[in-house]
Backbone as JSON, one array per atom type, in Angstrom:
{
  "sequence": "MISAKIELHSYEGYDQSDMYLDRVDGYWDETLRGVHNGPEYTNIRTIPHSTDSGWYTINITNLYHAWKDGTDENHGIQLRPTRNDHTFTNFYSSDYMDDP",
  "N": [[118.56, 88.39, 129.37], [117.17, 89.06, 126.25], [114.85, 87.08, 124.48], [113.96, 85.7, 121.31], [111.45, 84.59, 119.12], [109.78, 82.79, 116.52], [106.49, 82.1, 115.78], [104.59, 79.78, 114.16], [101.72, 78.54, 112.49], [101.06, 75.27, 111.99], [99.9, 73.11, 109.45], [98.71, 70.02, 109.32], [98.63, 67.12, 107.26], [99.92, 66.57, 104.99], [102.84, 64.84, 103.75], [105.66, 65.61, 105.64], [108.57, 67.68, 105.8], [111.86, 68.16, 107.15], [113.33, 71.4, 107.74], [115.38, 74.02, 106.37], [116.65, 76.74, 108.12], [117.22, 79.9, 107.12], [119.16, 82.89, 107.02], [118.28, 85.78, 105.39], [120.26, 87.6, 103.17], [120.19, 90.03, 101.81], [118.36, 92.67, 100.11], [115.16, 91.75, 98.87], [112.54, 91.1, 96.56], [109.3, 90.45, 97.08], [107.38, 90.0, 95.09], [108.82, 88.98, 93.03], [109.8, 86.62, 93.85], [110.9, 83.32, 93.53], [111.78, 80.01, 92.42], [114.19, 80.25, 90.99], [115.03, 82.84, 91.38], [115.4, 83.69, 94.0], [116.27, 85.26, 97.17], [119.66, 86.1, 98.2], [121.25, 84.12, 100.68], [122.2, 82.89, 103.98], [122.7, 79.82, 105.42], [121.47, 78.94, 108.56], [120.68, 76.85, 110.34], [119.39, 73.47, 110.5], [116.04, 72.63, 111.01], [113.63, 70.62, 112.73], [110.72, 69.08, 111.25], [107.27, 69.96, 111.86], [105.27, 68.03, 114.07], [102.6, 67.79, 114.51], [99.37, 69.26, 113.8], [99.03, 72.67, 114.57], [100.54, 75.16, 116.75], [103.88, 76.06, 116.05], [107.09, 76.56, 117.12], [109.96, 78.52, 116.49], [113.12, 79.19, 117.53], [114.83, 82.18, 117.34], [116.69, 83.69, 118.64], [119.55, 84.17, 118.63], [119.91, 85.16, 116.04], [118.29, 87.45, 116.17], [119.73, 89.0, 118.06], [122.09, 89.43, 116.61], [121.09, 91.02, 114.55], [120.18, 93.17, 116.06], [122.53, 94.19, 117.3], [123.92, 95.03, 115.1], [125.64, 93.32, 113.77], [124.68, 91.74, 111.68], [122.59, 92.63, 108.9], [119.06, 93.08, 108.97], [117.17, 91.36, 106.91], [115.3, 89.55, 107.02], [114.09, 86.12, 107.23], [114.21, 82.85, 105.73], [112.47, 79.82, 105.15], [113.31, 76.66, 104.03], [112.57, 73.55, 102.47], [114.27, 70.51, 103.31], [114.32, 68.49, 101.55], [113.77, 67.77, 98.08], [111.56, 66.56, 96.96], [108.92, 67.2, 96.63], [107.89, 67.11, 99.15], [106.83, 68.72, 101.96], [106.38, 71.1, 104.63], [103.41, 72.59, 105.66], [102.45, 75.87, 106.37], [100.28, 78.37, 107.54], [99.51, 81.8, 107.26], [98.05, 84.62, 109.03], [96.68, 85.74, 106.99], [95.14, 83.82, 105.84], [93.0, 83.33, 107.4], [89.66, 83.72, 108.63], [89.22, 85.3, 110.85], [91.72, 86.89, 111.88]],
  "CA": [[118.73, 88.4, 127.95], [115.93, 89.0, 125.48], [114.76, 85.97, 123.55], [113.1, 85.97, 120.16], [110.98, 83.36, 118.49], [108.74, 82.9, 115.51], [105.48, 81.07, 115.96], [103.85, 79.52, 112.94], [100.67, 77.55, 112.67], [101.3, 74.17, 111.07], [98.74, 72.4, 108.95], [99.04, 68.63, 109.05], [97.84, 66.53, 106.21], [100.86, 66.24, 103.93], [104.14, 64.39, 104.23], [106.36, 66.81, 106.04], [110.02, 67.65, 105.65], [112.63, 69.09, 107.96], [113.51, 72.66, 107.02], [116.55, 74.84, 106.61], [116.39, 78.1, 108.54], [118.23, 80.74, 106.48], [119.13, 84.35, 107.17], [118.32, 86.44, 104.09], [121.42, 88.5, 103.25], [120.03, 91.27, 101.07], [117.02, 93.06, 99.7], [114.47, 90.88, 97.92], [111.21, 91.58, 96.17], [108.34, 89.35, 97.25], [106.65, 89.74, 93.85], [109.72, 88.3, 92.1], [110.29, 85.42, 94.54], [110.67, 82.07, 92.83], [112.83, 79.0, 92.58], [115.45, 80.65, 90.38], [115.38, 84.24, 91.64], [115.24, 83.96, 95.42], [117.29, 86.13, 97.74], [120.9, 85.51, 98.72], [121.0, 83.73, 102.07], [123.17, 82.09, 104.71], [122.01, 78.82, 106.21], [121.72, 79.02, 110.0], [120.61, 75.49, 110.87], [118.26, 72.64, 110.08], [115.06, 72.49, 112.09], [112.76, 69.48, 112.45], [109.36, 69.38, 110.82], [106.27, 69.89, 112.92], [104.73, 66.68, 114.18], [101.14, 67.88, 114.64], [98.76, 70.55, 113.47], [99.06, 73.58, 115.71], [101.61, 76.15, 116.8], [105.24, 75.55, 115.9], [107.96, 77.65, 117.55], [111.34, 78.51, 116.03], [113.92, 80.13, 118.31], [115.74, 82.98, 116.52], [117.33, 84.64, 119.57], [120.88, 84.57, 118.17], [119.72, 86.01, 114.86], [117.76, 88.74, 116.65], [120.81, 89.78, 118.68], [123.0, 89.86, 115.54], [120.42, 92.15, 113.9], [120.09, 94.28, 117.02], [123.84, 94.82, 117.54], [124.48, 95.48, 113.83], [126.52, 92.32, 113.16], [124.03, 91.4, 110.41], [121.42, 93.43, 108.56], [117.82, 92.31, 109.03], [116.39, 91.25, 105.69], [114.34, 88.48, 107.26], [114.52, 84.72, 107.18], [113.43, 81.98, 104.85], [112.43, 78.4, 105.47], [113.36, 75.83, 102.83], [112.54, 72.13, 102.78], [115.56, 69.84, 103.13], [114.18, 67.54, 100.44], [113.13, 68.38, 96.91], [110.67, 65.56, 96.38], [107.56, 67.71, 96.82], [107.5, 66.87, 100.53], [107.05, 69.99, 102.62], [105.52, 71.41, 105.76], [102.52, 73.7, 105.34], [102.13, 76.85, 107.39], [99.39, 79.4, 107.06], [99.56, 83.07, 107.99], [96.73, 85.14, 109.37], [96.0, 86.1, 105.74], [94.27, 82.72, 105.45], [91.99, 83.11, 108.45], [88.54, 84.64, 108.6], [89.37, 86.2, 111.98], [93.14, 86.8, 112.27]],
  "C": [[117.37, 88.27, 127.27], [115.96, 87.79, 124.56], [113.8, 86.35, 122.44], [112.7, 84.65, 119.53], [109.94, 83.71, 117.44], [107.76, 81.77, 115.78], [104.65, 80.98, 114.7], [102.77, 78.49, 113.23], [100.82, 76.5, 111.58], [100.0, 73.5, 110.7], [99.18, 71.0, 108.58], [98.16, 68.1, 107.93], [98.69, 66.17, 105.0], [102.07, 65.57, 104.56], [104.94, 65.64, 104.54], [107.86, 66.6, 105.99], [110.65, 68.54, 106.7], [112.91, 70.32, 107.09], [114.87, 73.26, 107.33], [116.06, 76.21, 107.06], [117.54, 78.94, 107.99], [118.03, 82.19, 106.87], [119.23, 84.94, 105.76], [119.36, 87.56, 104.17], [121.28, 89.81, 102.48], [118.59, 91.52, 100.72], [116.45, 92.02, 98.75], [113.07, 91.39, 97.71], [110.25, 90.39, 96.2], [107.61, 89.02, 95.95], [107.51, 89.0, 92.83], [110.23, 86.98, 92.66], [109.92, 84.18, 93.74], [111.86, 81.16, 93.0], [114.18, 79.51, 92.09], [115.84, 82.1, 90.67], [115.13, 84.61, 93.09], [116.37, 84.84, 95.94], [118.57, 85.37, 98.08], [120.66, 85.21, 100.2], [122.2, 82.98, 102.64], [122.38, 81.09, 105.55], [122.44, 78.93, 107.67], [121.72, 77.63, 110.62], [119.43, 74.75, 110.23], [117.33, 72.5, 111.27], [114.1, 71.35, 111.72], [111.38, 69.94, 112.0], [108.41, 69.32, 112.01], [105.67, 68.49, 112.92], [103.21, 66.66, 114.26], [100.66, 69.19, 114.04], [98.83, 71.4, 114.73], [100.26, 74.5, 115.65], [102.96, 75.48, 116.81], [106.18, 76.72, 116.18], [109.39, 77.44, 117.05], [112.09, 79.59, 116.81], [114.9, 80.84, 117.38], [116.48, 84.01, 117.38], [118.69, 85.1, 119.07], [120.8, 85.47, 116.94], [119.25, 87.4, 115.27], [118.89, 89.6, 117.23], [121.83, 90.25, 117.64], [122.4, 91.03, 114.76], [120.46, 93.38, 114.8], [121.44, 94.97, 117.21], [124.56, 95.23, 116.25], [125.46, 94.51, 113.19], [125.99, 91.91, 111.79], [122.88, 92.36, 110.17], [120.18, 92.53, 108.56], [117.07, 92.42, 107.71], [115.4, 90.09, 105.8], [114.97, 87.1, 107.21], [113.75, 84.01, 106.07], [113.52, 80.57, 105.38], [112.4, 77.63, 104.16], [113.27, 74.37, 103.23], [113.91, 71.51, 102.53], [115.52, 68.86, 101.97], [113.5, 68.25, 99.27], [112.23, 67.39, 96.19], [109.2, 65.92, 96.59], [106.99, 67.32, 98.19], [107.81, 68.15, 101.3], [106.09, 70.13, 103.79], [104.7, 72.63, 105.38], [102.3, 74.57, 106.56], [101.19, 77.87, 106.75], [99.55, 80.65, 107.91], [98.14, 83.53, 108.31], [95.97, 85.6, 108.12], [94.98, 85.04, 105.33], [93.15, 82.45, 106.45], [90.87, 84.12, 108.3], [88.67, 85.69, 109.69], [90.8, 86.13, 112.5], [93.37, 87.24, 113.7]]
}
């Protein structure tokens, strides 16, 4: 069986929060993304916050297979903090690196 995972680089230095892993259920426009106009989604599960700076792995094998077999359309995922007290986990993409 094929497995699928997302690897993110966590930046420690802030209070961190567990996260909701959501499947995005429809088209969304990144330029319009905001608190009140985010995409429709289905919550998949809660995942723990990273405990250190470094690589953080999220297993999305079941989601991948649902996309692959046509059970769900692939519009991506979103990570949301479980708390709304300005506590969150920071991740940086290769866009923030001098040498991605």
